[in-house]
Amino acid sequence: MSSYLAVGGVSALLRWLLSNALTPNGPTTLLGGGSPGITATSPDLVQTGADEAPHLNIFMYYASLNPALRNESEPSRNARGEAISNPPLALNLHYLVTAYGAGQFDPEILLGWAMKVFHDTPVVPRAMIESAMTDLSTNNVTPEGQLISGCLLATQFEHIRITPEALTTEEIYRLWTAFQTSYRPTTSYQVSVVVIQDTASYASNRPVQRRGVLALPSQAPVITSVAPNPVLAGGTLTILGQAFTGDTPGGTLVSFDNAAGLPPDTVQGTTLRIAVPATLQAGTRTLRVQRTVTYPISPAAHAGFSSSPMPFQLLPVITQVNPASVARGSAATLSISPAVGSAQQVVFYLGDTALPIEARALGNPPVSQLALTVPASFATGKWPVRIEVDGAQSRIALDTTNGSPTYGQWLPQLEVTP
């Protein structure tokens, strides 16, 4: 199997085939004894003019997917996102071979000779590929050549085939117009198949040792209600419905937002209770009830039946306001549970005034503290504070404790001073 360097390896291989085919009786003699240069670069980088040296240029202008091998392998990841195979990337490479020369017949001689070399090598033997890569790593070594020499092109399971490709006059005109350089005699070839495949490890199921059949009624869990809804962060949800339990209570799980299932705190036939995970962010969330299945021949639990998703709203909670009193134009720090993600929309409410905050940069970790800046023109006094995260708004509570300094006031609150 080849690495991604195989694309450059093919260009180096074609250049080596032409260089290796030069003989004293070939184009070197016909061109006055000077060995024509053979390059693999873009046509607009080739030096042209009245005194241009006779040489050949190979340019890969397009890479396409090989249709025969495109769907050869199975999907590379399972439903959990785990790699289960290393599917190959099979490519066809499309080349232009262009001849240059200031002499009257130099381009014709070189182009005809190059086409004869490729005609005589329709399938490149693995030994030739190995020789080309060895030569690339030992003679006139460059950093690029050193990299390409390790591309493992000779070890791939498909042969390298060189096939003439017919381009229309219009297609050639469009290509050379895109190059924005002077046209020279050109022919085209397709080189296939270049197979690029990773060697990374992946999960693989063991061969089947024993077969077992388990017949179960097709009865999925059904959720009829979730209470309380909305629920405060850190609260406990009571899920009502039917068909929650299977063979054992341990086979019942609750999944939040399609994450891995969690065992509930209590399990009954029609009732489940589970604490809201601390990692669940505020806003509209979903939960499912799942039942696993254990086969007689294996102790491992397998995914079985799942209910439809049931939405509920998770409210944020302001756990602390620090300091409790700030001057206008200053900021107070609010501790919030659960932590707020960078992609979540947040609005503070100071009294009845909404104070949206700017979104944080995506990718930042969730934060449990946010700064509330009081506008410089805000009225002084004690104001209840709320926070809204993705449409879920925290609650305020009336202090009914006798003797409390905030008796009869709504909490949490922030005092705004001049």
Coordinates of C-alpha atoms in Angstrom, one line a residue:
M1 CA 0.0 0.0 0.0
S2 CA 1.2 3.5 -0.8
S3 CA 1.2 6.7 1.3
Y4 CA 0.1 10.1 0.1
L5 CA 3.6 10.6 -1.3
A6 CA 2.8 8.2 -4.1
V7 CA 1.3 11.0 -6.2
G8 CA 4.7 12.7 -6.3
G9 CA 6.3 9.3 -6.7
V10 CA 4.5 8.7 -10.0
S11 CA 5.8 12.0 -11.4
A12 CA 9.3 11.0 -10.3
L13 CA 8.8 7.6 -11.8
L14 CA 7.8 9.0 -15.2
R15 CA 10.8 11.3 -15.2
W16 CA 13.1 8.4 -14.3
L17 CA 11.7 6.2 -17.1
L18 CA 12.6 8.9 -19.7
S19 CA 16.0 9.7 -18.1
N20 CA 16.9 6.0 -17.9
A21 CA 15.9 5.4 -21.6
L22 CA 18.5 7.9 -22.9
T23 CA 21.2 6.3 -25.0
P24 CA 24.1 7.6 -27.1
N25 CA 22.1 6.7 -30.3
G26 CA 18.9 8.4 -29.1
P27 CA 17.8 11.9 -28.9
T28 CA 21.0 13.1 -27.3
T29 CA 22.9 12.4 -30.6
L30 CA 20.1 13.9 -32.7
L31 CA 20.2 17.0 -30.7
G32 CA 23.9 17.6 -31.1
G33 CA 25.2 15.4 -28.3
G34 CA 23.6 17.5 -25.5
S35 CA 21.4 15.5 -23.1
P36 CA 18.0 17.1 -23.1
G37 CA 16.7 18.0 -19.7
I38 CA 13.6 16.2 -18.4
T39 CA 11.6 18.1 -15.8
A40 CA 8.4 17.6 -13.9
T41 CA 7.0 21.1 -13.2
S42 CA 4.3 23.5 -14.2
P43 CA 4.5 24.7 -17.9
D44 CA 4.4 28.3 -16.8
L45 CA 7.6 27.8 -14.9
V46 CA 9.5 26.4 -17.9
Q47 CA 11.9 28.9 -19.5
T48 CA 11.0 29.5 -23.1
G49 CA 12.2 31.8 -25.9
A50 CA 14.4 31.9 -28.9
D51 CA 17.3 30.2 -27.2
E52 CA 15.3 27.6 -25.2
A53 CA 17.2 24.4 -24.6
P54 CA 15.7 21.1 -26.0
H55 CA 14.0 19.3 -23.1
L56 CA 10.8 17.5 -22.0
N57 CA 8.4 18.5 -19.3
I58 CA 6.0 16.2 -17.4
F59 CA 3.1 17.9 -15.6
M60 CA 0.3 16.3 -13.6
Y61 CA -2.6 18.7 -14.3
Y62 CA -5.5 16.7 -12.8
A63 CA -6.2 13.8 -10.3
S64 CA -9.5 11.9 -10.4
L65 CA -11.0 9.1 -8.3
N66 CA -10.7 5.6 -9.8
P67 CA -14.3 4.5 -10.4
A68 CA -13.6 0.8 -10.2
L69 CA -12.0 0.9 -6.7
R70 CA -13.9 3.9 -5.3
N71 CA -16.4 1.8 -3.4
E72 CA -14.2 -1.2 -2.9
S73 CA -14.1 -1.0 0.9
E74 CA -16.7 -0.7 3.7
P75 CA -17.3 2.5 5.6
S76 CA -14.3 3.5 7.7
R77 CA -16.1 4.4 10.9
N78 CA -19.0 2.9 12.9
A79 CA -21.9 4.7 14.5
R80 CA -19.8 5.7 17.5
G81 CA -17.2 7.3 15.2
E82 CA -14.5 4.6 15.8
A83 CA -12.3 3.6 12.9
I84 CA -13.2 0.0 11.7
S85 CA -11.1 -0.1 8.5
N86 CA -8.6 1.7 6.4
P87 CA -10.3 2.1 3.0
P88 CA -8.0 2.8 0.1
L89 CA -8.0 6.1 -1.8
A90 CA -7.6 5.0 -5.5
L91 CA -6.6 7.8 -7.9
N92 CA -6.1 8.2 -11.6
L93 CA -3.4 10.8 -12.5
H94 CA -3.6 12.8 -15.7
Y95 CA -0.4 14.1 -17.2
L96 CA 0.7 16.4 -20.0
V97 CA 4.0 15.6 -21.8
T98 CA 5.4 18.7 -23.5
A99 CA 8.5 19.0 -25.7
Y100 CA 10.6 22.2 -26.0
G101 CA 13.5 23.3 -28.2
A102 CA 14.8 26.2 -30.2
G103 CA 15.8 23.9 -33.1
Q104 CA 13.5 23.4 -36.1
F105 CA 12.7 19.7 -35.3
D106 CA 13.7 19.5 -31.6
P107 CA 10.2 19.3 -30.1
E108 CA 9.0 16.7 -32.6
I109 CA 12.0 14.5 -32.0
L110 CA 11.7 14.6 -28.3
L111 CA 8.0 14.2 -28.2
G112 CA 8.0 11.2 -30.5
W113 CA 10.8 9.6 -28.5
A114 CA 8.9 10.1 -25.2
M115 CA 5.8 8.6 -26.6
K116 CA 7.8 5.5 -27.8
V117 CA 9.2 5.1 -24.3
F118 CA 5.8 5.1 -22.7
H119 CA 4.4 2.9 -25.4
D120 CA 7.0 0.3 -24.6
T121 CA 6.2 0.4 -20.9
P122 CA 2.4 0.2 -20.6
V123 CA 2.7 -1.5 -17.2
V124 CA 5.6 -0.5 -15.0
P125 CA 7.2 -3.5 -13.3
R126 CA 7.7 -3.3 -9.6
A127 CA 11.5 -3.6 -10.1
M128 CA 11.5 -0.5 -12.2
I129 CA 9.6 1.4 -9.5
E130 CA 12.1 0.3 -6.8
S131 CA 15.0 1.3 -9.0
A132 CA 13.5 4.7 -9.6
M133 CA 12.9 5.3 -5.9
T134 CA 16.4 4.1 -5.0
D135 CA 17.9 6.5 -7.6
L136 CA 15.8 9.3 -6.2
S137 CA 17.2 8.7 -2.7
T138 CA 20.9 8.3 -3.7
N139 CA 21.6 10.6 -6.7
N140 CA 21.2 14.4 -6.5
V141 CA 19.2 14.0 -3.3
T142 CA 16.8 16.8 -2.5
P143 CA 14.4 17.1 0.6
E144 CA 11.5 16.5 -1.7
G145 CA 13.2 13.5 -3.4
Q146 CA 14.1 12.0 0.0
L147 CA 10.4 12.2 1.1
I148 CA 9.1 10.7 -2.2
S149 CA 11.6 7.8 -2.2
G150 CA 9.8 6.4 0.8
C151 CA 6.3 6.5 -0.7
L152 CA 6.0 2.6 -1.0
L153 CA 4.7 2.9 -4.5
A154 CA 6.2 -0.5 -5.5
T155 CA 4.4 -2.3 -2.7
Q156 CA 0.8 -1.4 -3.6
F157 CA -1.5 -4.2 -4.7
E158 CA -2.3 -2.5 -8.1
H159 CA 0.1 -2.1 -11.0
I160 CA 1.0 1.2 -12.4
R161 CA -0.3 1.5 -15.9
I162 CA 0.5 4.3 -18.5
T163 CA -2.3 4.8 -20.9
P164 CA -2.5 7.4 -23.7
E165 CA -5.4 9.8 -23.2
A166 CA -7.0 11.6 -26.1
L167 CA -7.8 15.3 -25.5
T168 CA -9.7 17.4 -28.0
T169 CA -8.3 20.5 -29.5
E170 CA -10.7 22.6 -27.4
E171 CA -9.5 20.9 -24.2
I172 CA -5.9 21.4 -25.0
Y173 CA -6.6 25.1 -25.9
R174 CA -8.3 25.6 -22.5
L175 CA -5.4 24.0 -20.6
W176 CA -2.8 26.1 -22.2
T177 CA -4.9 29.2 -21.8
A178 CA -5.0 28.5 -18.1
F179 CA -1.2 28.1 -18.0
Q180 CA -0.8 31.6 -19.5
T181 CA 2.3 30.6 -21.4
S182 CA 3.3 29.8 -25.0
Y183 CA 2.0 26.6 -26.4
R184 CA 4.4 23.7 -27.3
P185 CA 3.8 20.3 -28.8
T186 CA 1.9 18.2 -26.2
T187 CA 0.4 14.8 -25.6
S188 CA -1.4 13.4 -22.6
Y189 CA -1.4 10.2 -20.5
Q190 CA -3.4 8.7 -17.7
V191 CA -1.5 6.8 -15.0
S192 CA -3.5 4.4 -12.9
V193 CA -4.1 3.2 -10.3
V194 CA -2.4 5.0 -7.4
V195 CA -3.7 3.4 -4.2
I196 CA -3.2 5.5 -1.0
Q197 CA -4.0 3.7 2.2
D198 CA -3.4 4.4 5.9
T199 CA -1.6 1.9 8.1
A200 CA -3.2 3.1 11.4
S201 CA -4.6 0.5 13.7
Y202 CA -8.4 0.2 14.0
A203 CA -11.0 -1.9 15.9
S204 CA -11.9 -5.2 14.4
N205 CA -14.4 -7.7 15.5
R206 CA -13.2 -11.3 16.1
P207 CA -14.4 -14.1 13.9
V208 CA -17.7 -15.7 14.9
Q209 CA -16.9 -18.6 17.3
R210 CA -20.5 -19.6 18.1
R211 CA -23.9 -18.7 16.9
G212 CA -26.8 -17.9 19.1
V213 CA -30.4 -16.9 18.5
L214 CA -32.5 -15.0 20.9
A215 CA -36.2 -14.2 20.2
L216 CA -37.7 -11.1 21.9
P217 CA -40.9 -9.3 21.4
S218 CA -40.4 -6.1 19.5
Q219 CA -41.6 -3.7 22.2
A220 CA -39.5 -0.6 22.6
P221 CA -39.7 1.7 25.7
V222 CA -42.2 4.5 25.5
I223 CA -41.9 7.8 27.4
T224 CA -45.1 9.5 28.2
S225 CA -43.9 12.4 30.4
V226 CA -40.8 13.8 32.2
A227 CA -41.1 15.8 35.4
P228 CA -40.2 18.3 36.5
N229 CA -40.0 20.1 33.1
P230 CA -38.1 22.4 33.1
V231 CA -35.6 21.1 35.6
L232 CA -32.9 22.9 37.5
A233 CA -29.3 22.0 37.1
G234 CA -28.4 19.3 39.7
G235 CA -32.1 18.2 39.9
T236 CA -33.6 14.7 39.5
L237 CA -35.9 13.8 36.6
T238 CA -38.8 11.4 37.0
I239 CA -39.5 9.6 33.7
L240 CA -42.9 7.9 33.3
G241 CA -43.8 5.5 30.5
Q242 CA -43.9 1.8 29.8
A243 CA -41.7 -1.2 28.8
F244 CA -38.8 0.3 30.7
T245 CA -37.4 -3.0 32.0
G246 CA -36.2 -6.1 30.3
D247 CA -34.8 -9.3 31.8
T248 CA -32.9 -7.4 34.5
P249 CA -33.1 -3.9 35.9
G250 CA -29.5 -3.4 35.0
G251 CA -30.3 -3.5 31.3
T252 CA -32.1 -0.2 31.4
L253 CA -30.2 3.0 30.6
V254 CA -31.0 6.7 30.0
S255 CA -29.2 8.5 27.3
F256 CA -29.0 12.3 27.2
D257 CA -28.5 14.0 23.8
N258 CA -27.6 10.6 22.2
A259 CA -24.6 10.2 24.5
A260 CA -23.6 6.9 26.1
G261 CA -26.4 5.5 28.3
L262 CA -26.3 6.0 32.1
P263 CA -27.9 3.8 34.7
P264 CA -30.9 5.4 36.4
D265 CA -31.0 5.9 40.2
T266 CA -34.2 3.9 40.5
V267 CA -35.9 1.5 38.1
Q268 CA -39.5 0.4 38.1
G269 CA -41.7 -1.0 35.4
T270 CA -43.2 2.4 34.5
T271 CA -41.0 4.9 36.4
L272 CA -37.3 5.8 36.2
R273 CA -35.5 8.4 38.3
I274 CA -32.1 9.9 37.3
A275 CA -30.0 12.9 38.4
V276 CA -29.3 15.3 35.6
P277 CA -25.6 14.9 34.6
A278 CA -23.4 17.8 35.7
T279 CA -21.8 17.9 32.2
L280 CA -25.2 18.6 30.5
Q281 CA -25.4 22.2 29.3
A282 CA -28.4 24.4 29.9
G283 CA -31.0 24.7 27.1
T284 CA -33.4 22.4 25.4
R285 CA -32.0 18.8 25.8
T286 CA -33.4 15.3 24.9
L287 CA -33.3 12.0 26.6
R288 CA -34.0 8.4 25.6
V289 CA -34.7 5.2 27.5
Q290 CA -32.6 2.3 26.2
R291 CA -32.8 -1.4 26.9
T292 CA -29.8 -3.6 26.4
V293 CA -29.9 -7.3 25.4
T294 CA -27.7 -10.0 26.7
Y295 CA -27.3 -13.2 24.6
P296 CA -27.0 -16.6 26.2
I297 CA -23.6 -17.2 24.6
S298 CA -22.1 -13.8 25.7
P299 CA -22.1 -12.0 29.0
A300 CA -21.6 -8.6 27.3
A301 CA -24.6 -6.3 27.0
H302 CA -25.6 -5.3 23.4
A303 CA -27.7 -2.4 22.2
G304 CA -31.4 -3.5 22.1
F305 CA -34.5 -1.2 22.1
S306 CA -34.7 2.5 22.4
S307 CA -37.5 5.0 22.9
S308 CA -38.1 8.1 20.8
P309 CA -36.4 11.2 22.1
M310 CA -38.2 13.2 24.7
P311 CA -37.3 17.0 25.0
F312 CA -37.0 18.8 28.3
Q313 CA -35.5 22.1 29.3
L314 CA -32.5 22.4 31.7
L315 CA -32.4 25.7 33.5
P316 CA -29.2 27.4 34.6
V317 CA -28.7 28.3 38.2
I318 CA -26.8 31.4 39.5
T319 CA -25.0 30.0 42.6
Q320 CA -23.1 33.2 43.6
V321 CA -22.9 36.9 42.8
N322 CA -19.5 38.5 43.7
P323 CA -19.4 41.2 44.8
A324 CA -23.0 41.7 45.9
S325 CA -22.7 45.5 45.3
V326 CA -21.0 47.3 42.4
A327 CA -20.9 50.8 41.1
R328 CA -22.4 51.7 37.8
G329 CA -20.0 50.9 34.9
S330 CA -18.3 48.1 36.9
A331 CA -18.7 44.4 36.6
A332 CA -19.7 41.6 39.0
T333 CA -18.8 37.9 38.6
L334 CA -21.6 35.4 38.4
S335 CA -21.0 31.7 39.2
I336 CA -23.3 29.6 37.0
S337 CA -24.2 25.9 37.0
P338 CA -24.0 24.1 34.6
A339 CA -20.9 25.6 32.9
V340 CA -21.6 27.7 29.7
G341 CA -20.2 26.5 26.4
S342 CA -18.5 28.8 23.9
A343 CA -21.3 28.3 21.3
Q344 CA -24.2 29.1 23.6
Q345 CA -26.1 32.3 23.5
V346 CA -26.2 34.1 26.9
V347 CA -28.3 37.1 28.1
F348 CA -28.2 38.6 31.6
Y349 CA -31.3 40.3 33.1
L350 CA -30.7 43.0 35.7
G351 CA -34.2 43.8 36.9
D352 CA -36.2 43.9 33.6
T353 CA -33.3 45.1 31.5
A354 CA -31.7 42.5 29.1
L355 CA -27.9 42.7 28.8
P356 CA -26.7 40.3 26.1
I357 CA -23.0 39.3 26.3
E358 CA -20.7 38.7 23.3
A359 CA -20.1 35.1 22.2
R360 CA -16.8 33.6 23.2
A361 CA -14.4 32.1 20.6
L362 CA -15.5 28.7 19.4
G363 CA -13.5 25.8 20.8
N364 CA -12.9 27.3 24.2
P365 CA -13.8 25.1 27.2
P366 CA -17.0 25.7 29.1
V367 CA -16.8 28.3 31.9
S368 CA -18.7 28.4 35.2
Q369 CA -18.1 32.1 35.8
L370 CA -19.2 35.1 33.6
A371 CA -18.8 38.8 34.1
L372 CA -21.9 41.0 34.2
T373 CA -21.1 44.6 33.4
V374 CA -23.6 47.2 34.7
P375 CA -24.2 50.0 32.2
A376 CA -23.0 53.4 33.3
S377 CA -26.5 54.9 33.1
F378 CA -28.2 52.1 35.0
A379 CA -30.5 53.1 37.9
T380 CA -29.2 52.6 41.4
G381 CA -30.9 50.1 43.8
K382 CA -31.1 46.4 44.4
W383 CA -32.1 44.4 41.3
P384 CA -32.8 40.7 40.9
V385 CA -30.4 38.9 38.5
R386 CA -31.3 36.3 36.0
I387 CA -29.4 34.5 33.2
E388 CA -30.7 33.0 30.0
V389 CA -28.7 30.3 28.2
D390 CA -29.9 29.1 24.8
G391 CA -33.5 30.2 25.7
A392 CA -33.5 28.5 29.2
Q393 CA -33.8 31.2 31.9
S394 CA -32.7 30.9 35.5
R395 CA -35.3 31.4 38.3
I396 CA -35.5 34.0 41.1
A397 CA -37.0 33.2 44.5
L398 CA -38.7 35.4 47.1
D399 CA -36.8 35.4 50.4
T400 CA -39.4 34.5 53.1
T401 CA -37.0 33.8 55.9
N402 CA -37.9 35.9 59.0
G403 CA -35.0 38.0 60.2
S404 CA -33.1 37.8 56.9
P405 CA -31.6 41.1 55.7
T406 CA -33.1 40.4 52.3
Y407 CA -36.5 39.4 53.6
G408 CA -39.3 40.1 51.1
Q409 CA -36.7 40.6 48.3
W410 CA -36.1 38.5 45.1
L411 CA -32.9 36.5 45.0
P412 CA -30.3 36.4 43.7
Q413 CA -29.8 40.1 43.4
L414 CA -27.1 42.7 42.7
E415 CA -27.0 46.1 44.3
V416 CA -26.0 49.0 41.9
T417 CA -24.5 52.0 43.5
P418 CA -23.6 55.5 42.1

